[in-house]
Amino acid sequence: MRRGWCWVGAGLAVVTLSIIIAVPLSLMRATGDFKSTFITKCERFPGKSARHDCLGIWQAFEQAYVGKDPCQVPVESYDHLLTTSPFEPACNRTMFWSKTKDLVHEFTMHRDCFLTAEDTLLGFILDELTWCGKEGSKETFTADCPGWTTCVHNPVRSFWKRVSAAFADVACGDVTSMLNGSITTPFSSTSIFATIEVKRLKSPNVKSLNVVLTTNANAVTNCDNASLKDLQRELDRGINYSCKEVNETKIKRCISDPSIPCRACW
């Protein structure tokens, strides 16, 4: 395309026209690519012997946003999807996180001690993907979609808020959260963990919340951090709270050595 800009006269007009045509065509092709990715990841979802109705899940998923203004897809739009593919309780294995995504998912990828929202079927399929619809169109687009902070009710943001709520709703037993000790506010009042997940943890289904505060050479906080005191106050009465500072080196050692019992990882 860069070489095209060197053309002159009629050649420049052709290049300009090709740009105008190419953008919408590439967006239209995105539907098939995205659907194929969705179905393929659904069929390859690990850890389950039972087969999923991946086409049915896809159809419930696209109903949430197809044909809609990409800034007008509220959280409730995904209610039907969550009915089609509900979460199952993972008592004593539920793991929440905030600003520790890479480390948490490296851990859950190699160890079966814990389960994050991204390790569930829907989370596994849609993690790191972008999608949206447009008014008057039956297509799914993956380009020119609003960013996470562009508008409140965009399809991706609403999906993860709805999934986070559903995941927290089925939490039971001893629950764990991995937070980042290298930032000044490990429990941010604007995070999904604070605004959605913590608020939906309810006693007696949830017995305890155990915070793993990751530390390294850049650690700036500890378990006495003021934001963690806020977390304790936010917890439903009856849920026990604990916090432990754990060096990332120890966690990575558990990742690389499966002979280490999960309980010894922190």
XYZ file of C-alpha atoms in Angstrom:
266
model
C 0.000 0.000 0.000
C 2.876 2.388 0.657
C 4.111 1.862 -2.883
C 0.645 2.860 -4.099
C 1.044 6.347 -2.714
C 3.879 6.902 -5.208
C 1.452 6.608 -8.092
C 0.131 9.765 -9.745
C -2.955 10.762 -11.718
C -5.348 7.872 -12.342
C -3.174 5.537 -10.281
C -3.703 7.648 -7.166
C -7.454 7.555 -7.709
C -7.361 3.759 -7.911
C -5.408 3.517 -4.668
C -7.787 5.914 -2.919
C -10.789 3.896 -4.106
C -9.174 0.647 -3.001
C -8.709 2.069 0.505
C -12.368 3.048 0.720
C -13.455 -0.409 -0.422
C -10.918 -2.450 1.539
C -11.854 -1.264 5.019
C -15.519 -2.339 5.046
C -14.715 -5.609 3.252
C -12.074 -6.483 5.844
C -14.579 -5.780 8.601
C -17.185 -7.989 6.933
C -14.689 -10.841 6.697
C -14.048 -10.483 10.423
C -17.394 -12.147 11.202
C -16.389 -15.525 9.805
C -12.938 -15.328 11.342
C -14.269 -14.396 14.769
C -16.999 -17.045 14.739
C -14.473 -19.662 13.661
C -12.131 -18.650 16.487
C -15.000 -18.764 18.983
C -16.198 -22.223 17.924
C -12.687 -23.665 17.698
C -11.713 -22.467 21.184
C -15.008 -23.760 22.563
C -14.413 -27.206 21.082
C -10.839 -27.263 22.384
C -11.706 -26.134 25.902
C -9.549 -28.273 28.221
C -10.525 -30.199 31.294
C -14.011 -31.311 30.322
C -14.949 -34.694 28.895
C -18.502 -33.620 28.068
C -18.949 -31.866 24.738
C -20.445 -28.389 24.699
C -23.092 -27.062 22.339
C -20.614 -24.593 20.908
C -22.914 -23.401 18.131
C -25.716 -22.784 20.616
C -23.338 -20.879 22.900
C -22.169 -18.789 19.946
C -25.754 -17.928 18.992
C -26.553 -16.873 22.566
C -23.356 -14.825 22.655
C -23.949 -12.868 19.447
C -27.524 -12.034 20.457
C -26.032 -9.779 23.125
C -24.462 -7.253 20.758
C -25.212 -7.935 17.058
C -27.154 -5.117 15.405
C -26.652 -2.792 18.363
C -24.814 0.473 18.879
C -21.439 -0.712 20.277
C -21.774 1.784 23.115
C -25.253 0.573 24.055
C -24.655 -3.017 25.172
C -25.403 -3.124 28.914
C -24.283 -5.881 31.254
C -27.744 -7.462 31.180
C -27.344 -8.182 27.473
C -25.299 -11.245 28.413
C -27.865 -12.732 30.819
C -29.102 -15.226 28.225
C -25.528 -16.303 27.468
C -24.889 -17.029 31.140
C -28.108 -19.062 31.253
C -26.936 -21.047 28.235
C -23.482 -21.629 29.688
C -23.678 -21.224 33.481
C -20.705 -21.379 35.824
C -20.221 -24.370 38.074
C -19.044 -23.873 41.670
C -15.351 -24.513 42.276
C -15.348 -24.645 46.055
C -11.960 -23.866 47.644
C -10.435 -23.333 44.155
C -11.833 -19.937 43.139
C -9.103 -17.423 42.359
C -9.635 -13.695 41.799
C -6.883 -11.319 40.726
C -6.104 -7.658 40.174
C -3.008 -6.369 38.321
C -1.480 -9.854 38.466
C -3.033 -11.426 35.375
C 0.100 -12.848 33.748
C 1.400 -14.471 36.931
C -1.998 -15.850 37.934
C -2.652 -17.403 34.550
C 0.820 -18.851 34.319
C 0.080 -20.496 37.667
C -3.361 -21.863 36.756
C -2.063 -23.053 33.375
C 0.453 -25.358 35.037
C -1.289 -26.170 38.317
C -4.877 -27.258 38.901
C -5.078 -25.787 42.409
C -7.174 -22.786 41.384
C -9.602 -21.559 38.767
C -9.963 -17.981 37.468
C -12.812 -16.569 35.394
C -10.553 -16.853 32.346
C -10.186 -20.601 33.016
C -13.930 -21.182 32.632
C -15.417 -22.003 29.230
C -16.597 -18.476 28.382
C -13.500 -16.849 29.820
C -11.228 -19.249 27.957
C -12.970 -18.535 24.651
C -13.056 -14.746 24.879
C -9.942 -13.802 26.827
C -7.918 -11.195 24.884
C -10.525 -10.974 22.085
C -12.333 -7.842 20.871
C -15.749 -7.725 19.242
C -18.733 -5.474 18.597
C -21.778 -5.049 16.386
C -23.175 -2.085 14.508
C -26.714 -0.808 14.186
C -28.435 -2.203 11.117
C -25.836 -4.944 10.604
C -25.943 -8.670 11.322
C -22.167 -8.850 11.348
C -19.615 -9.194 14.148
C -16.742 -6.752 13.865
C -13.280 -6.934 15.372
C -11.986 -3.550 14.184
C -13.165 -0.030 15.007
C -14.804 -1.285 18.201
C -14.890 1.034 21.237
C -12.081 0.588 23.742
C -12.564 -0.434 27.360
C -12.761 3.196 28.539
C -14.359 4.726 25.426
C -17.891 4.118 26.663
C -19.323 2.352 29.691
C -21.640 -0.054 27.886
C -19.312 -1.434 25.229
C -19.610 -5.176 24.420
C -16.270 -6.330 25.832
C -16.465 -4.369 29.068
C -20.066 -5.421 29.710
C -19.185 -9.061 29.027
C -16.380 -9.166 31.561
C -18.413 -7.344 34.176
C -21.247 -9.855 33.734
C -18.882 -12.827 33.762
C -17.091 -11.527 36.849
C -20.395 -11.193 38.680
C -21.493 -14.710 37.733
C -18.119 -16.157 38.665
C -18.222 -14.495 42.094
C -21.814 -15.615 42.642
C -20.800 -19.293 42.604
C -17.695 -18.845 44.777
C -17.746 -21.090 47.814
C -15.548 -22.286 50.641
C -12.099 -20.730 50.916
C -11.552 -18.117 48.189
C -8.172 -16.723 47.120
C -7.185 -13.441 45.491
C -3.762 -12.623 44.103
C -2.992 -8.907 44.355
C 0.034 -6.872 43.339
C 2.432 -5.714 46.046
C 4.422 -3.625 43.561
C 1.768 -0.922 43.324
C 0.708 1.534 45.995
C -2.962 0.474 45.965
C -3.247 -3.297 45.525
C -6.988 -3.136 46.238
C -8.146 -0.427 43.847
C -11.653 0.897 44.455
C -12.214 1.098 40.674
C -11.130 -2.453 39.801
C -13.574 -5.188 38.820
C -12.417 -7.094 41.884
C -13.514 -4.205 44.132
C -16.624 -2.979 42.324
C -18.126 -6.354 41.432
C -16.493 -9.502 42.767
C -15.894 -8.633 46.418
C -19.412 -7.236 46.741
C -20.920 -10.542 45.561
C -19.018 -12.814 47.950
C -21.561 -13.913 50.519
C -21.407 -15.825 53.774
C -22.048 -18.671 54.549
C -21.252 -19.887 51.007
C -17.861 -18.190 51.229
C -15.978 -18.969 54.417
C -12.799 -16.980 53.878
C -10.949 -14.664 51.518
C -7.212 -15.269 51.488
C -5.133 -12.538 49.840
C -1.826 -13.495 48.274
C 0.111 -10.250 47.973
C 2.882 -10.818 45.450
C 6.232 -9.227 46.187
C 9.525 -8.783 44.361
C 12.430 -6.343 44.337
C 9.997 -3.567 43.380
C 7.495 -4.245 46.167
C 6.153 -1.057 47.737
C 3.322 -2.391 49.881
C 2.652 -5.084 52.456
C -0.379 -6.626 54.117
C -0.786 -3.528 56.296
C -1.578 -1.409 53.237
C -4.515 0.964 53.754
C -6.360 -0.297 50.685
C -6.323 -3.823 52.108
C -7.954 -2.481 55.242
C -10.675 -1.169 52.938
C -10.993 -4.653 51.486
C -11.570 -6.121 54.915
C -14.329 -3.586 55.573
C -15.981 -4.408 52.239
C -16.257 -8.109 52.994
C -19.597 -9.566 53.928
C -19.830 -10.166 57.665
C -18.992 -13.780 58.409
C -16.227 -14.085 55.817
C -12.820 -14.499 57.422
C -9.912 -12.520 55.987
C -6.205 -13.259 55.777
C -3.276 -11.802 53.875
C 0.152 -13.241 53.142
C 3.090 -11.613 51.375
C 4.591 -14.074 48.914
C 7.633 -13.521 46.731
C 7.030 -14.118 43.029
C 10.074 -16.387 42.982
C 8.306 -18.825 45.288
C 5.198 -18.792 43.095
C 7.260 -19.400 39.959
C 8.999 -22.293 41.681
C 5.595 -23.870 42.274
C 4.753 -23.323 38.609
C 7.871 -25.134 37.427
C 7.791 -27.918 40.025
C 4.425 -29.745 40.199
C 5.724 -31.947 43.022
C 5.349 -28.990 45.407
C 1.931 -29.251 47.107
C -0.394 -26.359 46.319
C -0.715 -25.507 49.992
C 3.060 -24.900 50.092
C 3.008 -22.333 47.270
C 2.262 -19.564 49.802
